[in-house]
CSV table of C-alpha atoms in Angstrom, one decimal:
chain,number,residue,atom,x,y,z
F,402,UNK,CA,214.0,3.8,50.8
F,403,UNK,CA,215.8,6.1,53.2
F,404,UNK,CA,214.7,8.8,55.2
F,405,UNK,CA,216.0,12.0,57.8
F,406,UNK,CA,214.5,14.3,60.0
F,407,UNK,CA,215.8,17.7,61.4
F,408,UNK,CA,213.4,17.5,64.2
F,409,UNK,CA,213.8,21.6,64.9
F,410,UNK,CA,213.2,24.1,61.6
F,411,UNK,CA,215.0,26.9,64.0
F,412,UNK,CA,217.4,26.6,66.9
F,413,UNK,CA,218.7,30.0,68.9
F,414,UNK,CA,221.9,29.6,70.9
F,415,UNK,CA,224.2,32.6,72.1
F,416,UNK,CA,227.4,32.9,70.9
F,417,UNK,CA,230.0,32.1,73.1
F,418,UNK,CA,227.4,28.9,73.8
F,419,UNK,CA,228.2,25.5,72.8
F,420,UNK,CA,225.5,24.4,69.9
F,421,UNK,CA,223.8,21.2,68.9
F,422,UNK,CA,221.7,20.8,65.2
F,423,UNK,CA,219.6,17.8,65.2
F,424,UNK,CA,220.0,14.6,63.0
F,425,UNK,CA,217.8,11.3,63.0
F,426,UNK,CA,218.1,8.6,60.2
F,427,UNK,CA,215.7,5.9,59.0
F,428,UNK,CA,218.1,3.2,57.1
F,429,UNK,CA,218.6,-0.4,55.5
F,430,UNK,CA,222.6,-1.2,56.4
F,431,UNK,CA,225.3,0.7,57.1
F,432,UNK,CA,223.7,4.8,57.2
F,433,UNK,CA,226.3,6.9,55.3
F,434,UNK,CA,225.9,10.5,57.0
F,435,UNK,CA,226.7,14.6,55.9
F,436,UNK,CA,225.7,17.8,57.3
F,437,UNK,CA,225.7,20.8,55.0
F,438,UNK,CA,226.1,24.5,55.2
F,439,UNK,CA,223.8,27.1,53.1
F,440,UNK,CA,224.9,30.8,54.0
F,441,UNK,CA,222.9,33.5,53.1
F,442,UNK,CA,222.4,33.3,49.5
F,443,UNK,CA,225.3,31.5,49.0
F,444,UNK,CA,225.1,27.6,47.1
F,445,UNK,CA,225.3,24.0,49.6
F,446,UNK,CA,228.5,23.7,51.4
F,447,UNK,CA,230.7,20.4,51.9
F,448,UNK,CA,230.9,20.6,56.4
F,449,UNK,CA,232.0,16.6,57.2
F,450,UNK,CA,230.5,13.0,57.4
F,451,UNK,CA,230.1,9.4,58.8
F,452,UNK,CA,231.1,6.6,57.0
F,453,UNK,CA,233.3,4.1,59.0
F,454,UNK,CA,234.8,4.1,62.3
F,455,UNK,CA,234.9,6.8,64.6
F,456,UNK,CA,231.7,8.0,65.5
F,457,UNK,CA,232.4,11.6,66.6
F,458,UNK,CA,233.9,13.3,62.8
F,459,UNK,CA,235.9,16.3,62.6
F,460,UNK,CA,234.8,18.8,60.1
F,461,UNK,CA,235.5,22.7,59.0
F,462,UNK,CA,234.9,25.5,60.9
F,463,UNK,CA,235.3,23.6,63.9
F,464,UNK,CA,232.4,21.1,63.2
F,465,UNK,CA,231.6,17.9,64.7
F,466,UNK,CA,229.5,15.2,64.6
F,467,UNK,CA,229.1,11.9,66.5
F,468,UNK,CA,226.9,9.5,64.9
F,469,UNK,CA,224.3,6.8,67.2
F,470,UNK,CA,223.5,4.1,66.1
F,471,UNK,CA,222.2,3.4,68.4
F,472,UNK,CA,219.5,6.4,68.4
F,473,UNK,CA,220.1,6.9,64.5
F,474,UNK,CA,221.1,10.4,65.1
F,475,UNK,CA,224.1,12.2,63.9
F,476,UNK,CA,224.1,15.4,65.2
F,477,UNK,CA,226.3,18.8,64.3
F,478,UNK,CA,227.9,20.1,67.1
F,479,UNK,CA,229.9,23.3,68.3
F,480,UNK,CA,232.0,23.8,71.3
F,481,UNK,CA,231.9,27.5,71.1
F,482,UNK,CA,229.1,29.3,69.0
F,483,UNK,CA,229.9,32.7,66.5
F,484,UNK,CA,227.6,34.8,64.2
F,485,UNK,CA,229.3,33.5,62.3
F,486,UNK,CA,227.3,30.4,62.1
F,487,UNK,CA,224.2,32.1,61.2
F,488,UNK,CA,222.8,29.7,58.6
F,489,UNK,CA,221.3,27.1,56.9
F,490,UNK,CA,221.7,23.8,57.6
F,491,UNK,CA,221.1,20.2,56.1
F,492,UNK,CA,221.8,17.6,57.6
F,493,UNK,CA,221.7,13.9,54.6
F,494,UNK,CA,221.9,10.3,53.9
F,495,UNK,CA,223.2,8.4,50.5
F,496,UNK,CA,220.6,6.2,49.1
F,497,UNK,CA,221.0,3.4,46.3
F,498,UNK,CA,218.8,3.9,44.1
F,499,UNK,CA,217.5,3.2,40.6
F,500,UNK,CA,221.0,1.7,40.0
F,501,UNK,CA,222.7,5.3,41.6
F,502,UNK,CA,223.2,7.1,44.7
F,503,UNK,CA,221.8,9.8,45.8
F,504,UNK,CA,221.6,12.0,48.8
F,505,UNK,CA,218.0,12.1,51.0
F,506,UNK,CA,218.6,15.6,52.2
F,507,UNK,CA,216.5,16.6,55.4
F,508,UNK,CA,214.6,19.8,55.7
F,509,UNK,CA,216.9,21.8,56.9
F,510,UNK,CA,217.4,23.9,60.2
F,511,UNK,CA,218.3,27.4,60.4
F,512,UNK,CA,220.7,28.7,62.6
F,513,UNK,CA,220.6,32.0,64.9
F,514,UNK,CA,223.8,32.8,66.8
F,515,UNK,CA,222.8,36.2,68.7
F,516,UNK,CA,225.7,37.9,69.8
I,659,UNK,CA,238.9,28.8,40.2
I,660,UNK,CA,235.2,29.0,38.7
I,661,UNK,CA,234.1,26.0,40.7
I,662,UNK,CA,230.1,25.6,39.7
I,663,UNK,CA,228.9,28.6,38.3
I,664,UNK,CA,224.8,29.4,37.8
I,665,UNK,CA,223.3,31.2,34.7
I,666,UNK,CA,220.8,33.4,35.5
I,667,UNK,CA,220.6,34.2,39.2
I,668,UNK,CA,217.3,35.5,39.4
I,669,UNK,CA,214.5,35.0,36.2
I,670,UNK,CA,211.2,35.8,36.3
I,671,UNK,CA,208.5,34.3,34.5
I,672,UNK,CA,205.0,33.8,32.9
I,673,UNK,CA,203.1,31.4,32.7
I,674,UNK,CA,203.1,29.1,30.3
I,675,UNK,CA,207.4,31.0,28.9
I,676,UNK,CA,210.0,28.0,28.7
I,677,UNK,CA,214.3,28.9,29.7
I,678,UNK,CA,217.5,27.2,30.0
I,679,UNK,CA,218.7,27.2,34.1
I,680,UNK,CA,222.3,26.9,33.2
I,681,UNK,CA,225.3,25.0,35.0
I,682,UNK,CA,228.8,24.8,34.1
I,683,UNK,CA,231.2,22.8,36.1
I,684,UNK,CA,235.5,23.6,35.7
I,685,UNK,CA,236.5,21.2,38.0
I,686,UNK,CA,236.0,17.6,35.3
I,687,UNK,CA,233.5,16.5,37.0
I,688,UNK,CA,231.6,13.1,35.8
I,689,UNK,CA,228.5,13.8,37.8
I,690,UNK,CA,226.0,16.4,38.0
I,691,UNK,CA,222.4,17.0,39.5
I,692,UNK,CA,219.3,19.1,39.8
I,693,UNK,CA,218.2,20.6,42.2
I,694,UNK,CA,215.7,22.3,43.8
I,695,UNK,CA,214.8,23.8,46.9
I,696,UNK,CA,211.7,24.8,49.0
I,697,UNK,CA,211.1,26.0,52.5
I,698,UNK,CA,210.4,23.6,54.6
I,699,UNK,CA,211.6,20.6,52.0
I,700,UNK,CA,214.9,20.8,52.1
I,701,UNK,CA,216.6,19.5,48.4
I,702,UNK,CA,215.0,17.8,45.9
I,703,UNK,CA,217.0,15.9,42.9
I,704,UNK,CA,215.4,16.9,40.0
I,705,UNK,CA,217.6,15.2,37.3
I,706,UNK,CA,220.7,14.3,37.5
I,707,UNK,CA,223.6,13.0,35.4
I,708,UNK,CA,226.5,10.6,35.0
I,709,UNK,CA,228.7,11.9,32.2
I,710,UNK,CA,228.4,12.7,28.7
I,711,UNK,CA,226.2,12.2,26.8
I,712,UNK,CA,224.3,10.0,30.1
I,713,UNK,CA,221.2,11.9,32.3
I,714,UNK,CA,218.5,10.5,34.1
I,715,UNK,CA,216.0,11.7,36.6
I,716,UNK,CA,215.2,12.1,40.2
I,717,UNK,CA,212.3,12.8,41.9
I,718,UNK,CA,210.6,16.0,40.7
I,719,UNK,CA,211.2,15.3,36.8
I,720,UNK,CA,208.3,16.5,35.5
I,721,UNK,CA,208.1,19.8,33.0
I,722,UNK,CA,211.9,20.3,33.3
I,723,UNK,CA,214.3,18.3,30.3
I,724,UNK,CA,218.2,18.3,30.7
I,725,UNK,CA,220.7,17.2,28.0
I,726,UNK,CA,225.0,17.1,29.0
I,727,UNK,CA,226.2,16.7,25.1
I,728,UNK,CA,230.1,17.9,27.2
I,729,UNK,CA,231.3,17.0,30.9
I,730,UNK,CA,231.2,20.9,32.0
I,731,UNK,CA,227.7,22.4,30.2
I,732,UNK,CA,224.6,20.7,32.2
I,733,UNK,CA,221.2,22.8,31.1
I,734,UNK,CA,218.2,22.5,32.9
I,735,UNK,CA,215.1,23.9,30.5
I,736,UNK,CA,212.2,24.2,32.1
I,737,UNK,CA,209.2,24.1,28.7
I,738,UNK,CA,205.8,25.2,29.7
I,739,UNK,CA,206.4,27.2,33.5
I,740,UNK,CA,203.7,27.1,35.6
I,741,UNK,CA,203.8,28.3,39.6
I,742,UNK,CA,204.5,25.4,41.6
I,743,UNK,CA,207.9,26.0,39.7
I,744,UNK,CA,208.4,29.0,42.0
I,745,UNK,CA,212.0,28.4,43.2
I,746,UNK,CA,215.3,28.1,44.2
I,747,UNK,CA,217.3,25.5,41.5
I,748,UNK,CA,220.7,24.4,42.2
I,749,UNK,CA,223.5,22.4,39.8
I,750,UNK,CA,225.9,20.8,41.9
I,751,UNK,CA,229.0,18.3,40.6
I,752,UNK,CA,230.7,15.4,42.2
I,753,UNK,CA,233.5,13.6,40.9
I,754,UNK,CA,231.4,10.6,40.8
I,755,UNK,CA,228.3,9.5,41.9
I,756,UNK,CA,229.9,7.7,44.1
I,757,UNK,CA,231.3,10.7,45.8
I,758,UNK,CA,231.1,11.7,48.6
I,759,UNK,CA,231.2,15.8,48.0
I,760,UNK,CA,228.9,17.4,45.9
I,761,UNK,CA,230.2,20.7,45.1
I,762,UNK,CA,227.2,23.6,44.8
I,763,UNK,CA,226.9,26.1,42.4
I,764,UNK,CA,225.2,30.0,44.3
I,765,UNK,CA,221.5,28.9,42.5
I,766,UNK,CA,218.7,31.0,40.8
I,767,UNK,CA,216.3,32.1,41.8
I,768,UNK,CA,213.2,31.4,40.2
I,769,UNK,CA,209.0,33.1,40.3
I,770,UNK,CA,206.6,32.6,37.8
I,771,UNK,CA,203.8,34.7,37.9
């Protein structure tokens, strides 16, 4: 079965600095990978996905993610952090189980951007 | 466009009580699902539906029932609430089971005492 790991419970970054939120995965076959963001007291919002093609994927709010097959990683990045980026970030991989596709989620990483 | 709506936003139950968490979507999406979110565990799939009249179990279905009589609505029923069901519950919808993006509701925070 597929799995996703987010090794950091929390990441602290100063405003204006680059940020990275880490995600590693374990899959059989080609992975379909996703990042979602959850702002306080809100539902999750889709940020970006990797299906195939270019290893650098661009998404919403200036975020991007780099797919690295050899390191089985899909780290989320942003060149210059904003205080408003503070939120909970989830990495997910699509799995095929019981004749249906399902998302397998990481535990989440809390991103704190300090002014 | 409301997207996915959930009611109530907050609920406190006593052990053994039953209740229904409501979920509705106005996007005419076929696929709907219920997740629970617990600290340090990410989201876990409770039940899902690939279309009206079709439901199936996810990773953690015990203690929950669902039905899908219409495309729009996907209620989640707690049969006999237990403290272990204290969690935040999210409903999500997507055009199909193979769609890449899911649209989430704002969540219901449930406390069972």
